[in-house]
Amino acid sequence: MADVALQLAVEILVPIIKETWKLIDSGKEDSANELLGELNRLKAFLQDAAKYRQSNSEQWKNFVKEVQVMVYEAEGLIDKLMVEMKLHQKKNKFEQIVDLKYHKTLKDLVEDIKAILGKVKKIREANLQAFQAKPILDYQPEIVAPGTQDTLLEENKVVGFDEEAKVVIKRLVKGTKDLDVIPVVGLPGLGKTTLAIKISKDPQVSYDFFLTIWVSVGPQSKLKGVFLSILKAFKKQTTEYQDMDVKELPKIICEFIDKGGKCLIVLDDVWTTDVVDAVMNVFPEKSKGHRIMITTRDGRIGRYANANPHMLKFLEMEESFQLLVNRVFGSNIRRCPEELIEHGESIAKQCFGVPLAVVVIAGALRGRTSKSDWKMVEDNVKHLINKDDDPKSCLKFVEMSYVYLPEEMKACFLYCGAFPQGFEIPAWKLIRLWISEGLINSNLTGSPEDIAEYYLNDLINRNLVIVVQKRANGQVKTCRIHDMLHQFCKIEANNEGLFHEVCEKTDQAGLSIPDLDSSRHLCIPLSLLKAFISTEPYAEHVRSFLCFSTKQKESEKLSNIQQLHKAFPLVRVLDVESLEFSFSKYFRELYHLRYISISVESSVLPTFFGKFWNLQTLIIYTKASTIEIKAEIWNMLRLRHVHTNVPAKLPSSTTHTVDESSRLQTLSKVAPESCREDALARACNLRKLTIQGKMADFLEINMGGFNNFQKLKCLEQLKLLNDNVDRSMSGVLHLPPAFPKFLCKLKKLTLSNTRFAWSEASRLGQLECLEVLKLKENAFSGTTWDSEIGGFNQLKVLWIERADLKTWKVANLQFQRLQCLVVKSCDELEAVPIELADVRTLQEMTLEHTKKAIKSANAIKCRKQEMHREHMQKAAESKSGTEIEGKKKVSEDMESFKFELTIFPPETADCNPKH
């Protein structure tokens, strides 16, 4: 496999050279073209190698390493060259002319760069065969053979599978008479195949289905192979069908199925939706209750097949321990020897709820009954699970998912391992880091943020990343990777040279520090940072330094912080949020910074931050109540995101002219007084804005503040957080009638303590694109919301919290796309409008500490259930379209009528028609 880190370095280096040579006089253009040509050839070669997997030999690895060293060296020289040129440009004309040192340095650096790329050229010419275009080959990765996992996970010995099996079996034997697909979705190693085997052998399934057909699919299966596997259930010899057109085979299978009774086809390990559609076509249109059960790692495939797939859960710690005992001592022994329980529970906990991991460890314990043996295994669980030379290693099952990732997503996935194990990763932070590291392909259509979000969702759908929290609009708020995958990412990223970890030595006291001369990206736990800095590290090659704390709000202050500034002079990504940061002259010279995340005690961000001309993301945490940004951020042409934990006072701009070239997309948070016309004109492409402070200062004069919003034509998310909680402020702030016209692209609006009058709330309904409306504490004041006809046409989520509202009336044709309603701490609200029961899209309602409205919420639930029954009865009476279309339509209809009511504190709902 091509080296991910080297490919990434070359990808980054090409645009840097292009930009650098623009700053040099035209006489150097030939040199630039020569360098770019050589790099582009190398880039194309690496892409081909990644695509066709040319070799995994030691010779290939040595070749990659040799080229890698030279590319890194060239990149370092170009970075230095860029700094020299940028500093030279800031001098006046006379100083530039007499600056002989600069001209000599420039000449030397250019010659050094050309010399290094010349060496790369020689390597290429000496390996011409390797650089030749290769035909497209079907790559066969080194993966476990089909059936290996099945022999490890015996279906009758996996604890917790009985309940899982009952749920799936019920869906198979009951329900619609039409064809239905039951997907089982889960992480590698959770036992999807094992569960499917257990179900297919179950007496109830055997009795209910005339025929059960098992098809092992896999990532490389062709449709013809799938069809031939199905045909083997009817004909011992299938040679007569081998040369037939693949389009003819479904018709033949259909004829066989039509002659028999109810049929179940199990498709194990499905990787594409084409397989699902193709197999659905083999069934006749007659209603016999045929079923397809599929297992897949990919949530998208599961949801494509059925809107409600069965998601396989992780084992609880107690279940993992019981499975361990069963596999070590035999299922007839229910108790672990008393002296081994403590070690056994620790071992089970380290298996992360994955049955396969438990079974692998049980293999190492079988036949061993001494405490010393169990203690040894306890101390080496991670190593035993992830032995890459063992074909039964858990790594082999994870590796298949990694190998079949698109090349551009592999580094993004591995990068997740740079966070501590179990770390809850904010999605926005992960996306910002990916972009700053150059992991997002800028050649794709769309903004880097949108592409990165697509990558993240793809990794989630593939069950490689776990969603921890979602936002109200369904977007990912925080995520993590499973502990087993975390180990894989660390090992693979280290092998690929993507990032290295500073950690404690396992066999003695002290730190295990990777080779800093070859390390590009370093991560380190906060607890080890002080010891690491004391070693006075220095590494020009390091481009990223990440330091995270496993404990929330933990921070540390270092007396020798300037040593960190000196250590990595060419660093691009610096995330030391958990460290109490102070500035030094060395920090001011880190001109290549693209991403900064730090915590400071100061209430001022110094002017020298404006010299970080490559900066894309700036994240500042401070203990002060506000922070004044003195840096000229309006002149930082690459700056995209500014995040602060307190309101920031922005610098003034010398012009009020709208700057269409601005890349600034996020300002969070901003003091109200900073939302001047000059500031918003320079940030006209903002997509996300949070304003916090005393809103009266912002709005009191002719709605001047809101009028300035006219500059923000691209704004999609807006938060207005008023810090003045005085109830006497009710009615002071107003929503102007023209508010919807100012923010025509707004999708999400959050208001808190603004105390607008409820009579003005309908103006928000005129926001054409509004999908999420959060009315937090006292966003509106008054006791009655009598909304007008129409409005809120695109709203999907409505959140009302801590309002004085007593009466809420909804007119016809309002909230017609509402999916989720949350009402919290509205003590006086008498009822939720019953008209919302007629909103077909409404699927979720939550009431917390809103006791008076519970009766009306239950009435809505009962009405929704009644509508569901009526619809399903009509659907059963009238069918239309093909079998596949009909099945999907029924599935979608069932999903649209799904309704869940959550009441806290809990209260029993009564849907008895007599009441």
PDB file of C-alpha atoms in Angstrom, residues 682-827:
ATOM      1  CA  ARG A 682     -15.590  42.442   5.796  1.00  0.00           C
ATOM      2  CA  ALA A 683     -17.215  39.164   6.904  1.00  0.00           C
ATOM      3  CA  CYS A 684     -19.948  39.051   4.288  1.00  0.00           C
ATOM      4  CA  ASN A 685     -19.466  35.310   3.584  1.00  0.00           C
ATOM      5  CA  LEU A 686     -20.117  34.247   7.172  1.00  0.00           C
ATOM      6  CA  ARG A 687     -22.084  31.015   7.550  1.00  0.00           C
ATOM      7  CA  LYS A 688     -22.166  30.907  11.349  1.00  0.00           C
ATOM      8  CA  LEU A 689     -22.417  33.819  13.807  1.00  0.00           C
ATOM      9  CA  THR A 690     -22.928  33.899  17.570  1.00  0.00           C
ATOM     10  CA  ILE A 691     -23.541  37.242  19.281  1.00  0.00           C
ATOM     11  CA  GLN A 692     -23.432  37.375  23.084  1.00  0.00           C
ATOM     12  CA  GLY A 693     -23.722  40.351  25.382  1.00  0.00           C
ATOM     13  CA  LYS A 694     -26.137  43.152  26.153  1.00  0.00           C
ATOM     14  CA  MET A 695     -28.356  43.176  23.106  1.00  0.00           C
ATOM     15  CA  ALA A 696     -29.962  46.519  23.950  1.00  0.00           C
ATOM     16  CA  ASP A 697     -26.667  48.199  23.057  1.00  0.00           C
ATOM     17  CA  PHE A 698     -26.835  46.425  19.729  1.00  0.00           C
ATOM     18  CA  LEU A 699     -30.434  47.087  18.740  1.00  0.00           C
ATOM     19  CA  GLU A 700     -31.810  50.147  20.441  1.00  0.00           C
ATOM     20  CA  ILE A 701     -31.047  52.756  17.760  1.00  0.00           C
ATOM     21  CA  ASN A 702     -33.281  52.314  14.676  1.00  0.00           C
ATOM     22  CA  MET A 703     -32.613  48.571  14.641  1.00  0.00           C
ATOM     23  CA  GLY A 704     -29.158  49.481  13.374  1.00  0.00           C
ATOM     24  CA  GLY A 705     -27.764  46.149  14.457  1.00  0.00           C
ATOM     25  CA  PHE A 706     -30.295  44.124  12.486  1.00  0.00           C
ATOM     26  CA  ASN A 707     -29.922  46.387   9.482  1.00  0.00           C
ATOM     27  CA  ASN A 708     -26.258  45.458   9.373  1.00  0.00           C
ATOM     28  CA  PHE A 709     -27.337  41.846   8.828  1.00  0.00           C
ATOM     29  CA  GLN A 710     -28.118  42.840   5.257  1.00  0.00           C
ATOM     30  CA  LYS A 711     -24.404  42.308   4.597  1.00  0.00           C
ATOM     31  CA  LEU A 712     -24.613  38.624   5.592  1.00  0.00           C
ATOM     32  CA  LYS A 713     -26.154  37.060   2.506  1.00  0.00           C
ATOM     33  CA  CYS A 714     -24.647  33.617   3.228  1.00  0.00           C
ATOM     34  CA  LEU A 715     -25.481  33.319   6.938  1.00  0.00           C
ATOM     35  CA  GLU A 716     -26.930  29.885   7.802  1.00  0.00           C
ATOM     36  CA  GLN A 717     -26.678  29.781  11.611  1.00  0.00           C
ATOM     37  CA  LEU A 718     -27.304  32.630  14.041  1.00  0.00           C
ATOM     38  CA  LYS A 719     -27.326  32.746  17.833  1.00  0.00           C
ATOM     39  CA  LEU A 720     -28.456  35.831  19.769  1.00  0.00           C
ATOM     40  CA  LEU A 721     -27.590  35.392  23.452  1.00  0.00           C
ATOM     41  CA  ASN A 722     -28.616  38.316  25.628  1.00  0.00           C
ATOM     42  CA  ASP A 723     -26.635  38.590  28.878  1.00  0.00           C
ATOM     43  CA  ASN A 724     -29.097  41.002  30.484  1.00  0.00           C
ATOM     44  CA  VAL A 725     -31.611  38.780  32.320  1.00  0.00           C
ATOM     45  CA  ASP A 726     -33.533  41.628  33.959  1.00  0.00           C
ATOM     46  CA  ARG A 727     -37.282  40.962  33.505  1.00  0.00           C
ATOM     47  CA  SER A 728     -37.854  44.690  33.183  1.00  0.00           C
ATOM     48  CA  MET A 729     -36.135  44.395  29.822  1.00  0.00           C
ATOM     49  CA  SER A 730     -39.223  42.662  28.368  1.00  0.00           C
ATOM     50  CA  GLY A 731     -40.421  44.534  25.316  1.00  0.00           C
ATOM     51  CA  VAL A 732     -37.222  46.573  24.979  1.00  0.00           C
ATOM     52  CA  LEU A 733     -35.919  44.430  22.141  1.00  0.00           C
ATOM     53  CA  HIS A 734     -37.932  43.999  18.965  1.00  0.00           C
ATOM     54  CA  LEU A 735     -37.754  41.881  15.833  1.00  0.00           C
ATOM     55  CA  PRO A 736     -38.088  44.261  12.876  1.00  0.00           C
ATOM     56  CA  PRO A 737     -40.598  43.273  10.159  1.00  0.00           C
ATOM     57  CA  ALA A 738     -37.767  43.213   7.600  1.00  0.00           C
ATOM     58  CA  PHE A 739     -35.768  40.649   9.629  1.00  0.00           C
ATOM     59  CA  PRO A 740     -36.645  37.702   7.317  1.00  0.00           C
ATOM     60  CA  LYS A 741     -35.481  39.637   4.249  1.00  0.00           C
ATOM     61  CA  PHE A 742     -32.062  40.251   5.797  1.00  0.00           C
ATOM     62  CA  LEU A 743     -31.341  36.555   6.411  1.00  0.00           C
ATOM     63  CA  CYS A 744     -32.787  34.738   3.433  1.00  0.00           C
ATOM     64  CA  LYS A 745     -30.471  31.681   3.800  1.00  0.00           C
ATOM     65  CA  LEU A 746     -30.759  31.249   7.567  1.00  0.00           C
ATOM     66  CA  LYS A 747     -31.290  27.579   8.513  1.00  0.00           C
ATOM     67  CA  LYS A 748     -30.785  27.616  12.277  1.00  0.00           C
ATOM     68  CA  LEU A 749     -31.711  30.340  14.784  1.00  0.00           C
ATOM     69  CA  THR A 750     -31.145  30.279  18.547  1.00  0.00           C
ATOM     70  CA  LEU A 751     -32.462  33.008  20.848  1.00  0.00           C
ATOM     71  CA  SER A 752     -31.835  33.317  24.595  1.00  0.00           C
ATOM     72  CA  ASN A 753     -33.050  35.978  27.045  1.00  0.00           C
ATOM     73  CA  THR A 754     -33.966  38.317  24.202  1.00  0.00           C
ATOM     74  CA  ARG A 755     -37.543  38.708  25.561  1.00  0.00           C
ATOM     75  CA  PHE A 756     -39.102  39.604  22.242  1.00  0.00           C
ATOM     76  CA  ALA A 757     -42.905  39.819  22.322  1.00  0.00           C
ATOM     77  CA  TRP A 758     -44.729  36.632  21.260  1.00  0.00           C
ATOM     78  CA  SER A 759     -46.699  38.752  18.830  1.00  0.00           C
ATOM     79  CA  GLU A 760     -43.458  39.134  16.847  1.00  0.00           C
ATOM     80  CA  ALA A 761     -42.676  35.397  16.743  1.00  0.00           C
ATOM     81  CA  SER A 762     -44.588  34.858  13.508  1.00  0.00           C
ATOM     82  CA  ARG A 763     -42.047  37.023  11.732  1.00  0.00           C
ATOM     83  CA  LEU A 764     -39.603  34.177  12.175  1.00  0.00           C
ATOM     84  CA  GLY A 765     -42.025  31.987  10.245  1.00  0.00           C
ATOM     85  CA  GLN A 766     -41.258  34.041   7.165  1.00  0.00           C
ATOM     86  CA  LEU A 767     -37.628  32.881   7.144  1.00  0.00           C
ATOM     87  CA  GLU A 768     -37.809  30.765   4.000  1.00  0.00           C
ATOM     88  CA  CYS A 769     -34.975  28.338   4.800  1.00  0.00           C
ATOM     89  CA  LEU A 770     -35.335  28.077   8.596  1.00  0.00           C
ATOM     90  CA  GLU A 771     -35.073  24.414   9.693  1.00  0.00           C
ATOM     91  CA  VAL A 772     -34.159  24.667  13.390  1.00  0.00           C
ATOM     92  CA  LEU A 773     -35.587  27.218  15.823  1.00  0.00           C
ATOM     93  CA  LYS A 774     -34.371  27.126  19.421  1.00  0.00           C
ATOM     94  CA  LEU A 775     -36.144  29.497  21.790  1.00  0.00           C
ATOM     95  CA  LYS A 776     -34.068  29.109  24.915  1.00  0.00           C
ATOM     96  CA  GLU A 777     -34.669  30.777  28.281  1.00  0.00           C
ATOM     97  CA  ASN A 778     -37.036  33.739  27.904  1.00  0.00           C
ATOM     98  CA  ALA A 779     -36.429  34.176  24.205  1.00  0.00           C
ATOM     99  CA  PHE A 780     -39.975  35.589  24.055  1.00  0.00           C
ATOM    100  CA  SER A 781     -42.079  37.130  26.799  1.00  0.00           C
ATOM    101  CA  GLY A 782     -45.825  37.039  27.338  1.00  0.00           C
ATOM    102  CA  THR A 783     -48.433  34.366  27.951  1.00  0.00           C
ATOM    103  CA  THR A 784     -49.966  33.837  24.498  1.00  0.00           C
ATOM    104  CA  TRP A 785     -48.550  32.755  21.158  1.00  0.00           C
ATOM    105  CA  ASP A 786     -51.304  32.986  18.599  1.00  0.00           C
ATOM    106  CA  SER A 787     -49.484  32.211  15.373  1.00  0.00           C
ATOM    107  CA  GLU A 788     -50.755  33.405  12.031  1.00  0.00           C
ATOM    108  CA  ILE A 789     -51.839  31.236   9.103  1.00  0.00           C
ATOM    109  CA  GLY A 790     -48.940  29.713   7.190  1.00  0.00           C
ATOM    110  CA  GLY A 791     -45.277  30.188   7.965  1.00  0.00           C
ATOM    111  CA  PHE A 792     -42.473  27.986   9.264  1.00  0.00           C
ATOM    112  CA  ASN A 793     -42.765  26.037   6.022  1.00  0.00           C
ATOM    113  CA  GLN A 794     -39.303  24.410   6.259  1.00  0.00           C
ATOM    114  CA  LEU A 795     -39.025  24.128  10.051  1.00  0.00           C
ATOM    115  CA  LYS A 796     -37.997  20.641  11.217  1.00  0.00           C
ATOM    116  CA  VAL A 797     -37.060  21.261  14.854  1.00  0.00           C
ATOM    117  CA  LEU A 798     -38.775  23.564  17.346  1.00  0.00           C
ATOM    118  CA  TRP A 799     -37.360  23.953  20.864  1.00  0.00           C
ATOM    119  CA  ILE A 800     -39.123  26.064  23.527  1.00  0.00           C
ATOM    120  CA  GLU A 801     -37.508  26.358  26.948  1.00  0.00           C
ATOM    121  CA  ARG A 802     -38.302  28.327  30.119  1.00  0.00           C
ATOM    122  CA  ALA A 803     -41.039  30.471  28.650  1.00  0.00           C
ATOM    123  CA  ASP A 804     -43.973  32.193  30.455  1.00  0.00           C
ATOM    124  CA  LEU A 805     -46.249  30.828  27.747  1.00  0.00           C
ATOM    125  CA  LYS A 806     -49.747  29.710  28.847  1.00  0.00           C
ATOM    126  CA  THR A 807     -51.640  29.487  25.579  1.00  0.00           C
ATOM    127  CA  TRP A 808     -50.238  28.332  22.266  1.00  0.00           C
ATOM    128  CA  LYS A 809     -52.471  28.322  19.200  1.00  0.00           C
ATOM    129  CA  VAL A 810     -51.419  26.934  15.842  1.00  0.00           C
ATOM    130  CA  ALA A 811     -53.188  27.992  12.656  1.00  0.00           C
ATOM    131  CA  ASN A 812     -53.707  25.807   9.611  1.00  0.00           C
ATOM    132  CA  LEU A 813     -50.811  25.148   7.234  1.00  0.00           C
ATOM    133  CA  GLN A 814     -48.165  25.834   9.857  1.00  0.00           C
ATOM    134  CA  PHE A 815     -45.221  23.617  10.796  1.00  0.00           C
ATOM    135  CA  GLN A 816     -46.036  21.248   7.929  1.00  0.00           C
ATOM    136  CA  ARG A 817     -42.509  19.769   7.916  1.00  0.00           C
ATOM    137  CA  LEU A 818     -41.947  19.715  11.676  1.00  0.00           C
ATOM    138  CA  GLN A 819     -40.177  16.522  12.795  1.00  0.00           C
ATOM    139  CA  CYS A 820     -39.203  17.216  16.393  1.00  0.00           C
ATOM    140  CA  LEU A 821     -40.783  19.321  19.143  1.00  0.00           C
ATOM    141  CA  VAL A 822     -39.040  19.888  22.478  1.00  0.00           C
ATOM    142  CA  VAL A 823     -40.759  21.794  25.305  1.00  0.00           C
ATOM    143  CA  LYS A 824     -38.787  22.250  28.526  1.00  0.00           C
ATOM    144  CA  SER A 825     -39.664  23.926  31.835  1.00  0.00           C
ATOM    145  CA  CYS A 826     -42.750  25.718  30.506  1.00  0.00           C
ATOM    146  CA  ASP A 827     -44.647  25.339  33.787  1.00  0.00           C
TER     147      ASP A 827
END
